XYZ file of C-alpha atoms in Angstrom:
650
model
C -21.062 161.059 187.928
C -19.223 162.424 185.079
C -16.055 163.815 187.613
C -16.326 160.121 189.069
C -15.814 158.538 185.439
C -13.130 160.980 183.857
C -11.179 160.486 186.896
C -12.081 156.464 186.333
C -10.756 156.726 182.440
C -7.845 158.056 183.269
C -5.372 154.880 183.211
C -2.695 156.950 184.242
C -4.519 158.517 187.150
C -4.995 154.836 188.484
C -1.736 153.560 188.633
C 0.284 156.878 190.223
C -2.169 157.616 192.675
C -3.343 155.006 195.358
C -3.018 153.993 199.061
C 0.962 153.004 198.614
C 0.902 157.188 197.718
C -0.199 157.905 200.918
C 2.610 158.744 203.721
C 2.287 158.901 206.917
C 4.843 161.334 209.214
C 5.302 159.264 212.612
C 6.589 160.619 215.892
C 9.052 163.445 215.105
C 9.463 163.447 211.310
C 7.485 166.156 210.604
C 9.452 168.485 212.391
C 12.846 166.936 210.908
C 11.089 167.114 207.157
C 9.484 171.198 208.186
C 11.047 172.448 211.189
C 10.096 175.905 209.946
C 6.542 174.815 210.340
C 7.519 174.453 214.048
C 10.065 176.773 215.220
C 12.274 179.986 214.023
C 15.405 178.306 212.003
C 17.170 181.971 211.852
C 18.934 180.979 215.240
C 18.546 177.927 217.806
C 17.748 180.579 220.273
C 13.773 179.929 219.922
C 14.922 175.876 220.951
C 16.360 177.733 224.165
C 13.052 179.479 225.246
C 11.215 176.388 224.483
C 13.013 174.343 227.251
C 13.507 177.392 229.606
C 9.872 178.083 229.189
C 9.246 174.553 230.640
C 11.086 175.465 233.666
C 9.582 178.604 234.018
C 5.957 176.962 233.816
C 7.088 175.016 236.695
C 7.757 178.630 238.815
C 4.368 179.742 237.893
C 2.422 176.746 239.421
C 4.633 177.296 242.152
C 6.170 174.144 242.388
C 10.079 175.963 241.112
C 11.407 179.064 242.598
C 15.252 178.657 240.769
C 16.303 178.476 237.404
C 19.944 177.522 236.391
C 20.748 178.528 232.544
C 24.272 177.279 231.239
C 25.792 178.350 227.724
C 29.316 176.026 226.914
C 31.277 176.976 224.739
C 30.503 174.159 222.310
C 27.541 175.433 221.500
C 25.172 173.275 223.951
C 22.416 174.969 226.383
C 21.837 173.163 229.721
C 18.614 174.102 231.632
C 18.454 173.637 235.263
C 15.004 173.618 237.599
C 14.084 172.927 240.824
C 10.465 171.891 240.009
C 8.905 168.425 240.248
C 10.756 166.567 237.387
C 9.788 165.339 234.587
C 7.160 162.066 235.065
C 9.393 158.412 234.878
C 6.529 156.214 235.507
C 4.763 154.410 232.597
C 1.689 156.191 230.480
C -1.042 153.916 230.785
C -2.098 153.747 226.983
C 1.317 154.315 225.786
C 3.386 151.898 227.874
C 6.363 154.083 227.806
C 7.893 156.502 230.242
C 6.503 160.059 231.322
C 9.441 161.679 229.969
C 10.258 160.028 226.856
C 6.412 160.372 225.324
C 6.946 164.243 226.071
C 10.272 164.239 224.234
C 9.272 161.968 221.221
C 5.550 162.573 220.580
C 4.395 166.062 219.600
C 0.940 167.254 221.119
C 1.829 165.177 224.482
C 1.991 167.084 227.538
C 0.770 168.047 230.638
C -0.418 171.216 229.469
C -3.710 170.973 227.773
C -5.940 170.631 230.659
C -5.469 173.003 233.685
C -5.265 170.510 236.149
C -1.351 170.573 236.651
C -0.527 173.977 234.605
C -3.418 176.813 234.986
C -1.697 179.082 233.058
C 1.324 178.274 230.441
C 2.783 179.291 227.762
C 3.230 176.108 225.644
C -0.225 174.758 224.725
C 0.733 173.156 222.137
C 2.580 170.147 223.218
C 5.093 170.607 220.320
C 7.819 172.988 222.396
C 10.456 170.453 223.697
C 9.760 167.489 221.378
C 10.836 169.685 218.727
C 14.453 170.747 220.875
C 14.635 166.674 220.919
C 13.652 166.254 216.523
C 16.307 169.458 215.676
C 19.224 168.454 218.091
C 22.213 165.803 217.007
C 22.604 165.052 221.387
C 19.899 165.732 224.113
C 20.213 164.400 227.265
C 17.456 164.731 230.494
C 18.611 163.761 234.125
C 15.758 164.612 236.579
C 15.275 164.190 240.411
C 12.696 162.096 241.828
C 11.590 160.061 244.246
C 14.675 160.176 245.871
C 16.453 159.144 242.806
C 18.315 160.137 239.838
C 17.420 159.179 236.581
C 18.672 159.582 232.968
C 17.536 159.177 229.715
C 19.497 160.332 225.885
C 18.624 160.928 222.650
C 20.138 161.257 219.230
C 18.698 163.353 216.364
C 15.373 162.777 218.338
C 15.765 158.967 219.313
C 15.960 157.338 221.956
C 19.677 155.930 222.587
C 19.772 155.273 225.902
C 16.642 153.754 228.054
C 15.424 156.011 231.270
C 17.507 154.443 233.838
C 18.177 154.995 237.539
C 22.138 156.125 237.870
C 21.878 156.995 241.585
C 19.780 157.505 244.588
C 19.607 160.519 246.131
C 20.948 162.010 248.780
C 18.462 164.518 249.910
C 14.523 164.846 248.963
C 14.937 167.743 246.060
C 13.726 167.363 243.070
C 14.270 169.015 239.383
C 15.145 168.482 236.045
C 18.189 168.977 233.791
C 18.130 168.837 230.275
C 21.020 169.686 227.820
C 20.933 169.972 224.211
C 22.943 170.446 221.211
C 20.955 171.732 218.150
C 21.548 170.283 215.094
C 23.448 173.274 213.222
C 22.130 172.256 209.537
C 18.430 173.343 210.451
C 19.696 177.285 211.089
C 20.844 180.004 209.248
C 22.732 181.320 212.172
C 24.624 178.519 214.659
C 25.133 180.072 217.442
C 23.004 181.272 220.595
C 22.946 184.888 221.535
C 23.691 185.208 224.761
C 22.330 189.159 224.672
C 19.002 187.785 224.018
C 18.965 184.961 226.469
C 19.933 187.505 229.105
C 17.471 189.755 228.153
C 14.935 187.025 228.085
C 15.548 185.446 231.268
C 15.913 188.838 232.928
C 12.231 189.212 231.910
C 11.470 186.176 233.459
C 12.074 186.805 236.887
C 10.317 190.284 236.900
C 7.303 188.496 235.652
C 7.557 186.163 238.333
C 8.537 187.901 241.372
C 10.588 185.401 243.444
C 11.712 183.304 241.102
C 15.760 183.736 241.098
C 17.539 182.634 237.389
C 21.368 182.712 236.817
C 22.896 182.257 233.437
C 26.717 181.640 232.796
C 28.379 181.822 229.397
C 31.336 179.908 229.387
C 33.024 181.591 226.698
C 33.103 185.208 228.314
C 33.095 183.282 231.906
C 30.482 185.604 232.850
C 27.963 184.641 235.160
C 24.651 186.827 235.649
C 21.552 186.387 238.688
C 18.560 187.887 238.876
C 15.714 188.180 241.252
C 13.105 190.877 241.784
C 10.813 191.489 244.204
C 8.722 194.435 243.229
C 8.152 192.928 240.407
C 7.383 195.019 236.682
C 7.237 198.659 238.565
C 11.186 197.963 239.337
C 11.638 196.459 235.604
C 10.157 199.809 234.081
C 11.769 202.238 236.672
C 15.362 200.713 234.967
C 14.349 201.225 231.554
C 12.683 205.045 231.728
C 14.002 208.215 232.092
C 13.837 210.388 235.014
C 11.616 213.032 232.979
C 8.004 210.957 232.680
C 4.714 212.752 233.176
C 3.909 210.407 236.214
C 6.268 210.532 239.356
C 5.970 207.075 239.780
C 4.909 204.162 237.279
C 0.885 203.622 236.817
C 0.979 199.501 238.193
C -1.828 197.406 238.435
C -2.358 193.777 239.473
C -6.127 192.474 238.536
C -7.657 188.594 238.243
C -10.799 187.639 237.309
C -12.077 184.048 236.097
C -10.925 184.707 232.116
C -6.982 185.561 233.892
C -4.363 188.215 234.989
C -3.685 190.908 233.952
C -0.193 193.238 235.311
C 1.149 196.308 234.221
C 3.716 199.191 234.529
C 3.212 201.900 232.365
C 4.622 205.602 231.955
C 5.326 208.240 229.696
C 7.692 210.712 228.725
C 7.348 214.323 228.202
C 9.895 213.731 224.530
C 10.047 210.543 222.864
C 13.166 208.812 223.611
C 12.247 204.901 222.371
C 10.863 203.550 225.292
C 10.696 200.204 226.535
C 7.362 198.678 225.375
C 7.316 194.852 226.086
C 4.620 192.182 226.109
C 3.976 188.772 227.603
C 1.881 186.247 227.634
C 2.008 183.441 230.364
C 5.918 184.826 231.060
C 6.296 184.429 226.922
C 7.208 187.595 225.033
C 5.205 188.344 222.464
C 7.257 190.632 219.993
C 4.532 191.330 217.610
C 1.634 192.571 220.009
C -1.551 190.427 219.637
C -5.054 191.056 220.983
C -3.532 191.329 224.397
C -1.600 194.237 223.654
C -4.262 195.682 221.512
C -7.005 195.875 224.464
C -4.283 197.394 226.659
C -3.915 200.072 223.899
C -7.442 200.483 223.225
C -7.938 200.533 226.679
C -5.553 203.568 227.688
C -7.377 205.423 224.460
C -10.681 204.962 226.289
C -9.941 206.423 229.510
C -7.690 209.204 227.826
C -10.770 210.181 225.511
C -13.101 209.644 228.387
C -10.907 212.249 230.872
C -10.201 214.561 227.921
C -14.256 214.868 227.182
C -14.873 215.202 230.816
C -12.501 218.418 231.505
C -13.325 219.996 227.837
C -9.661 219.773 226.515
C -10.006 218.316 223.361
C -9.659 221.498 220.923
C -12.335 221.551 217.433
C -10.841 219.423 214.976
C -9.126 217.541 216.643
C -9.144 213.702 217.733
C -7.294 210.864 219.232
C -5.988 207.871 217.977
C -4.084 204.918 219.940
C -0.884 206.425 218.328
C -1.145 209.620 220.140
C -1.444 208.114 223.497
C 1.390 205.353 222.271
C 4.176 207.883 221.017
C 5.757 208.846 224.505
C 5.031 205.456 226.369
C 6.789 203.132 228.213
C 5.102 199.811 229.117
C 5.514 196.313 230.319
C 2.170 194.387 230.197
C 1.885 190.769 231.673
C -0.757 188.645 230.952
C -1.841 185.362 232.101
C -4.825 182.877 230.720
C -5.741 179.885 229.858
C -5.833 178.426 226.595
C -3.887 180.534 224.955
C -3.485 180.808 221.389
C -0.804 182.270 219.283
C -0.085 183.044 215.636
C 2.294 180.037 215.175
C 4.413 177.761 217.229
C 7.099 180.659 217.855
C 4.224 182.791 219.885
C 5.432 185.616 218.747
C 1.364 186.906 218.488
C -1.130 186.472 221.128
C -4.408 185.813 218.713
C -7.023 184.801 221.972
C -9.601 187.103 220.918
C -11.224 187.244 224.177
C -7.838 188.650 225.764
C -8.677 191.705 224.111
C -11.641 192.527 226.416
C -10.021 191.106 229.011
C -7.453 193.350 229.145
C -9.269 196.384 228.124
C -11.763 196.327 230.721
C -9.109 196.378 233.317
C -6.473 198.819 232.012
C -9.634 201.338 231.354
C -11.398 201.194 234.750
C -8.341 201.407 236.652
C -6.551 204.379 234.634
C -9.724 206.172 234.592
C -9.890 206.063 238.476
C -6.290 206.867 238.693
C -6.359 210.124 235.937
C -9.320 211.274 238.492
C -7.242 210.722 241.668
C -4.430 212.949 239.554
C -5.903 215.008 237.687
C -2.508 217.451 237.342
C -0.785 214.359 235.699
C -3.732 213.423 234.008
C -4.012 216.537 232.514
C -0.100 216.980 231.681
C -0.535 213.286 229.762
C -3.926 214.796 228.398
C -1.912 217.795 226.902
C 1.058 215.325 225.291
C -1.804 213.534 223.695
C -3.369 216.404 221.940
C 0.430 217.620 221.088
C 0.916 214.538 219.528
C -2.693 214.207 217.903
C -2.153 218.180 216.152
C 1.290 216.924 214.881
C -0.283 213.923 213.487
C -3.143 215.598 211.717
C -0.930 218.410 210.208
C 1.414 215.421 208.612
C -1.329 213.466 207.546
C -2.747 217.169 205.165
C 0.594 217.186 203.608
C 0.176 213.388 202.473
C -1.066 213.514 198.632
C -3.734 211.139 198.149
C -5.101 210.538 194.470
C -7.619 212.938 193.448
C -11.093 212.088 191.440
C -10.137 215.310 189.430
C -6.805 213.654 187.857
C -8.220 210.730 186.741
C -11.414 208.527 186.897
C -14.050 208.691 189.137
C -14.002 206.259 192.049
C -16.287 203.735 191.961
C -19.822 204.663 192.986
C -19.912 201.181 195.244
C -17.388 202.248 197.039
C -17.638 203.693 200.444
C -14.589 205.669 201.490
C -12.632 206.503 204.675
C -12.611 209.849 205.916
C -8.807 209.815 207.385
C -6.139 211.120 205.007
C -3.466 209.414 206.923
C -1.642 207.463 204.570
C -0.760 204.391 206.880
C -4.040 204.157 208.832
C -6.303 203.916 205.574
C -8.002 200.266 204.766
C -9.799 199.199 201.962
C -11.832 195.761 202.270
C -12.331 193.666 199.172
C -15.729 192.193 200.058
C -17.812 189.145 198.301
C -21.033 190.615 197.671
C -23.673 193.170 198.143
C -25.704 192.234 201.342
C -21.932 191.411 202.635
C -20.955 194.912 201.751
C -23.725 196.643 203.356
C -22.647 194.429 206.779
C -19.373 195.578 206.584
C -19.821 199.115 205.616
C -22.221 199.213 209.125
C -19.080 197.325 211.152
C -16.585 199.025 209.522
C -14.895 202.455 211.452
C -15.517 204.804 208.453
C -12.370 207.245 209.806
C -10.097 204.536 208.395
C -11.847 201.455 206.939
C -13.391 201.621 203.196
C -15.266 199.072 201.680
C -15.885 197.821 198.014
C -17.920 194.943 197.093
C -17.437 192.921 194.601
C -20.360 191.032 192.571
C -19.415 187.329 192.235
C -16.338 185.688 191.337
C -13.907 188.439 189.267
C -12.046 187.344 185.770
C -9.305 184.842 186.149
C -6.446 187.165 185.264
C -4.039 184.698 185.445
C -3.508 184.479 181.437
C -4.221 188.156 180.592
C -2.029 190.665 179.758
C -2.421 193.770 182.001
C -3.427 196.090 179.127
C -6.553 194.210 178.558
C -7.659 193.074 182.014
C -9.405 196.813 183.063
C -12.116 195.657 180.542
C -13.862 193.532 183.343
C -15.680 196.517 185.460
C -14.570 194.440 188.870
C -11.200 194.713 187.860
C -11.667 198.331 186.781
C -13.339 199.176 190.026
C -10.630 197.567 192.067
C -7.722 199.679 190.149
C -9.099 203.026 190.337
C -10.283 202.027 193.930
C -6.292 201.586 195.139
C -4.932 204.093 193.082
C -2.509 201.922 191.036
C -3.062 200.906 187.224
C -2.336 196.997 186.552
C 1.313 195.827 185.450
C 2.532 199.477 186.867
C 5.521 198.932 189.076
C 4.504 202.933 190.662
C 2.669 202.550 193.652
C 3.238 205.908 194.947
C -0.362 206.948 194.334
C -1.829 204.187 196.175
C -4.414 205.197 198.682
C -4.668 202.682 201.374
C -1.703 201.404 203.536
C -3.800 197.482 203.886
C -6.073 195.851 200.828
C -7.584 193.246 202.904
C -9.796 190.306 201.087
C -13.030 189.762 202.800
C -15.107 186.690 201.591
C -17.232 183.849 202.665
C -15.230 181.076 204.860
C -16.712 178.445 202.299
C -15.116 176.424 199.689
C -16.628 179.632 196.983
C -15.134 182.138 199.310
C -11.940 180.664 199.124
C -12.077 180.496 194.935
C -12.727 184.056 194.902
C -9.965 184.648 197.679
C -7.623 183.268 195.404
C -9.033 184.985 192.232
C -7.874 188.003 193.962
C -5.055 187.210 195.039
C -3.847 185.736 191.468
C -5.143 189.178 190.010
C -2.678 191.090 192.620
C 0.678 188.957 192.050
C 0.108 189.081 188.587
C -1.270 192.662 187.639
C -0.169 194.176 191.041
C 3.047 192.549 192.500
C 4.508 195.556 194.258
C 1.625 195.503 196.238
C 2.427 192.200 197.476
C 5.884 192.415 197.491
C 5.526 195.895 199.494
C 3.228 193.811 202.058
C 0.297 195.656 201.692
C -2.147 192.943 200.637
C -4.397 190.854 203.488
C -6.420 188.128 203.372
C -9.543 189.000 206.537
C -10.366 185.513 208.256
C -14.079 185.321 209.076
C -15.066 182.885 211.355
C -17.422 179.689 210.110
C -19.241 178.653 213.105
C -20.791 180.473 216.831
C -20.756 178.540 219.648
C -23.253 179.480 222.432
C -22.840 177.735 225.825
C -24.699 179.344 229.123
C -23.840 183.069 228.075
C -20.556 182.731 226.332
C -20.171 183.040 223.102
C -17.068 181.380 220.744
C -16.370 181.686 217.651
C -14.156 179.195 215.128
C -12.466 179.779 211.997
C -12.919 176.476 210.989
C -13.630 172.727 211.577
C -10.743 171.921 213.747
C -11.176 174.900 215.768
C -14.447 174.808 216.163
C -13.526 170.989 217.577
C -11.415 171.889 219.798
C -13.185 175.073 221.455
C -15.847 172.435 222.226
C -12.939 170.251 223.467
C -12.494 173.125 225.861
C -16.118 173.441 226.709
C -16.541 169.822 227.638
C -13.161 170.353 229.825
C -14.507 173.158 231.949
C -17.386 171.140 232.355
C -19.658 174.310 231.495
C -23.534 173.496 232.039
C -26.364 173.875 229.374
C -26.818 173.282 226.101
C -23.861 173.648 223.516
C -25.298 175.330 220.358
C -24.073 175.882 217.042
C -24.360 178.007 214.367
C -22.768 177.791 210.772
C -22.592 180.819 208.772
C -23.483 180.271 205.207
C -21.865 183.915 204.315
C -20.833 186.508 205.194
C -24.171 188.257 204.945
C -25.706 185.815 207.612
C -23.716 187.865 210.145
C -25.027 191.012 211.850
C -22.728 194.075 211.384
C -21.646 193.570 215.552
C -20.347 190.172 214.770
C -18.827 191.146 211.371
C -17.116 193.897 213.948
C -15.803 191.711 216.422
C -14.724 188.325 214.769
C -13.052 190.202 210.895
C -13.320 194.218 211.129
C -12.155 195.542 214.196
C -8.362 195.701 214.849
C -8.042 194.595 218.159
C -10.220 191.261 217.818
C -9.338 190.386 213.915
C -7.950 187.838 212.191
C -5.565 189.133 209.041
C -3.120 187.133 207.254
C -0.796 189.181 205.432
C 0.351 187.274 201.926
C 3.635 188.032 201.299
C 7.003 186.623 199.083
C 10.329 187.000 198.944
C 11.148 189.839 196.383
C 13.908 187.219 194.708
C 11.055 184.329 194.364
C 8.712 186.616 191.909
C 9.169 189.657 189.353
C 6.976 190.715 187.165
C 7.174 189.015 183.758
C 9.496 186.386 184.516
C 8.953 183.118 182.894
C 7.569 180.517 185.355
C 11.213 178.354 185.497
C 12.422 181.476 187.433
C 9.801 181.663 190.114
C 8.457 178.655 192.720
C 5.712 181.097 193.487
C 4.901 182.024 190.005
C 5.002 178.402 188.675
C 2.592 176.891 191.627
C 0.057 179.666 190.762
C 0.272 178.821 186.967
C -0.239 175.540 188.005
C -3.618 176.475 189.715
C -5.265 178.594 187.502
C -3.395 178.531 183.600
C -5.661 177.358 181.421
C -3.101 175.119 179.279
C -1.894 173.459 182.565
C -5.219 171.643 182.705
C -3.481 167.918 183.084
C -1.016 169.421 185.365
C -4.103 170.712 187.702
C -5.764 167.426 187.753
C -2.556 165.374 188.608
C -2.236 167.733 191.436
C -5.166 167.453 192.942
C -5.196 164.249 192.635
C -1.710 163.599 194.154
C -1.141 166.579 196.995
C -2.429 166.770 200.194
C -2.355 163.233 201.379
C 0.225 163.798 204.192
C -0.663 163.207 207.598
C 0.925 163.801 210.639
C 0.240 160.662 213.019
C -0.697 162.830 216.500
């Protein structure tokens, strides 16, 4: 009651915030207000893959089997398909056209159940709607029912009405857009045609039969491709004629989770090798849990071979780097419901992909390394090359001794590894917590501290004093680094990663943390070597599967899935008070272990923050004042009070 009546005294409170305060984002809006909440604003090229990815999700349901990719020299991108065309008849709850509630609504498509797209790359329904919100001109004219229709946009509305401009003269069908972006959203203007190329070249290995051209009208260059051996012909391009296999390790496998395709080889030097990754035909750049089963999965069988044949010399052991130094790869996977790290997929964060994909790659590579074993044991041999160099680098790396300074702290349980950039130290909320995670954790490279409660708010202290709070003290002699020191050369783990309950408390403490490191610690940060670890909040248990969700939403829309795939029995769910609740395997799988993690890595741009500036210099430092200064009291309240009330209108 008393929150209730000091918000109720406050007069002021009453007047500035009320339902007129509330906004709501309709149709495209939110994209024009945030595009970088939607899409990359470096270049347009990300707008580009969005619509070509559209076509291309037509190839792999087999309905398109030509692509048609024009770039004029005013800066516009047509996109040509063969496939069905986009829908022209009315929605039935909508009462507009097919194509204009894909172009003006975002989370409308076709894509969310697999009944017309088993496997595609834009789940989210956002792809082309945003094209439509960030371009000044977009026009569609698709193929259909033995006619040709058109509709146009302007800065994302609707200008001209889908009408019928001809019939046509033969049964094809297909679609046509053409855009031009709107250049004030981008840094950069302009397409680049090296990466389209490069892009849609990847397309047609990944989907053998499928034939794209691409003209650029200002060279007036024009460029086809089509394979039909697929990613072995891809990789055989891209790799050297000195590999340790004669010809490329393929492999083609589906189960019910997906696909999974490969080409993979090695080189007897490294050379920078082609290593690429896709998802659903879309490259992910940064790897994800698809990649990380693949490499996992390699380590496995290499181990596994290595054990059999006694090659592995004392001393000495393998890690996925050894096995990833020399290798060239192109891995292609395909599922459903795939989730990535942001609209511009860029990371593949399905965490079931990971076993997917490593239960393949290992069971077939082990079968193959025994049907060679002269090859086998020629990659065996680079491996353990590799692994002795690593090791030898790793005992000239000076890591801060107990003898210099003070002791470490007695909670904390180190890694064994003295390799600098593999070394991880988790932040954990608690004792019982800490015991979980020191039982899930991989000791060679994973450390653990825990932490009792909620640490000193920082915010207002002056470095010199802040080491008096034993937390504090723990955590700077833990990482090596003393607060308000701009030298980090002594610290002693390459991630800090924040582990704490997925609660409203967990979150406090979270940000406790992370106040203490921009403030006392901001090279860290700025250095990006500071990770917040995402535990999930529920388990889901239906017939023998088990799901995990990070939070409400996701835990609604896994059971979305559920109820799609019409899975029988009973739907059960757990929520996990903490992060003791959780046995040390599920700690492992959902928040410890690399390949099937969540991290979020907190990070600033080095102009937005310096240590010691006033707040008036820094949008960073000022919001976090904001937060947690004790003389910004009022200003807390009235933000609490007044943020957060935008909705997007889905």
């Amino acid at each position: 009651m008393k929150l209730f009546e000091s918000v109720n005294n406050n007069s002021e409170g009453d007047d500035s915030y009320n339902a007129e305060s509330i906004e709501v984002l309709k149709g495209l809006e939110p994209v024009r207000r945030r595009p970088g909440m939607y899409t990359d604003t470096t270049s347009p090229d990300h707008l580009a893959h969005e619509v070509i990815d559209n076509s291309v999700d037509e190839a792999i349901a087999g309905f398109a089997d030509k692509i048609d990719v024009i770039l004029y020299s005013d800066n516009s991108l047509e996109v040509i398909d063969n496939g069905r065309g986009m829908p022209v008849d009315i929605h039935p709850k909508e009462k507009i056209s097919g194509v204009e509630l894909i172009m003006t609504k975002l989370h409308a498509g076709a894509k969310f159940s697999n009944k017309d797209y088993h496997f595609s790359g834009g789940l989210h329904g956002v792809g082309v709607s945003v094209v439509n919100a960030l371009s000044k001109y977009l026009r569609i004219i698709i193929k259909r029912n033995n006619t040709k229709y058109r509709i146009v946009f302007k800065n994302g509305k609707k200008v001209c009405k889908l009408e019928q401009i001809e019939k046509a003269t033969c049964k094809k069908t297909g679609t046509s857009l053409l855009f031009y972006p709107d250049l004030s959203y981008f840094d950069n203007p302009a397409f680049s045609s090296e990466l389209l190329k490069h892009a849609l070249k990847a397309k047609t290995v990944l989907c053998p039969g499928l034939e794209i051209s691409f003209f650029d009208e200002v060279s007036q260059k024009k460029f086809k491709w089509k394979y039909d051996h697929g990613l072995k012909e891809y990789l055989l391009e891209n790799m050297p004629a000195n590999t340790v296999f004669g010809t490329p390790f393929t492999g083609d496998t589906e189960t019910e989770e997906g696909k999974v395709a490969w080409a993979i080889n090695w080189t007897k030097e490294h050379t920078g090798n082609i290593s690429e990754s896709y998802v659903n035909l879309i490259p992910t750049p940064l790897g994800g849990t698809h990649v990380n089963g693949f490499r996992s999965g390699l380590l496995d069988s290499i181990k596994e071979f290595c054990k059999f044949r006694d090659l592995l010399p004392k001393g000495v052991y393998l890690a996925p780097e050894d096995i990833m130094e020399n290798i060239g790869f192109i891995l292609s996977v395909k599922i459903t419901d795939a989730q990535f790290s942001g609209q511009t997929k860029e990371r593949l964060s399905s965490r079931h992909c990971a076993y997917l994909v490593n239960s393949q790659i290992r069971n077939s590579f082990s079968l193959m390394l025994n049907k060679n074993t002269d090859a086998g044991s020629d990659l065996a041999d680079l491996a353990i090359k590799n692994a002795k160099a690593r090791i030898k680098k790793s005992k000239k790396i000076s890591i801060k001794k107990t003898g210099n300074g003070p002791a470490l702290p007695g909670k904390l349980s180190d890694c064994t590894s003295r390799d600098h950039m593999k070394r991880e130290l988790f932040l954990v909320e608690g004792n019982s917590a800490g015991g979980s995670t020191k039982q899930a954790r991989n000791k060679n490279f994973q450390a653990v501290l825990p932490l009792r409660g909620k640490i000193l708010n920082t915010w207002d202290h002056d470095s010199s004093i802040i080491l008096g709070s034993k937390e504090i003290h723990d955590i700077s002699v833990a990482i090596g680094v003393t607060p308000g020191s701009d030298d980090i050369s002594n610290l002693r783990y390459n991630k800090i990663c924040v582990l704490a309950d997925a609660d409203s408390d967990g979150l406090h403490i979270a940000t406790l943390i992370c106040a203490l490191f921009l403030r006392h610690f901001p090279k860290i940060v700025e250095n990006g070597h500071l990770f917040i670890a995402m535990p999930p909040l529920y388990r889901i248990d239906v017939d023998k599967e088990i799901f995990y969700a990070l939070d409400e939403p996701e835990k609604k829309s896994i059971i979305k899935k559920i109820n799609r795939k019409k899975k029988h029995g009973k739907i059960n769910i757990q929520r996990f008070k903490g992060l003791g609740e959780m046995n040390p395997g599920q700690l492992k799988e959902t928040t410890i272990s690399p390949d099937t993690r969540r991290l979020i890595q907190l990070k600033y741009e080095p102009s937005q923050y310096i240590y010691g500036l006033e707040p008036t210099q820094s949008n960073t430092y000022k919001i976090m004042d904001m937060l947690l200064g004790k003389k910004n009291a009022k200003d807390r309240k009235q933000w609490i009070e007044s943020k957060g009330n935008i909705k997007e209108l889905e």
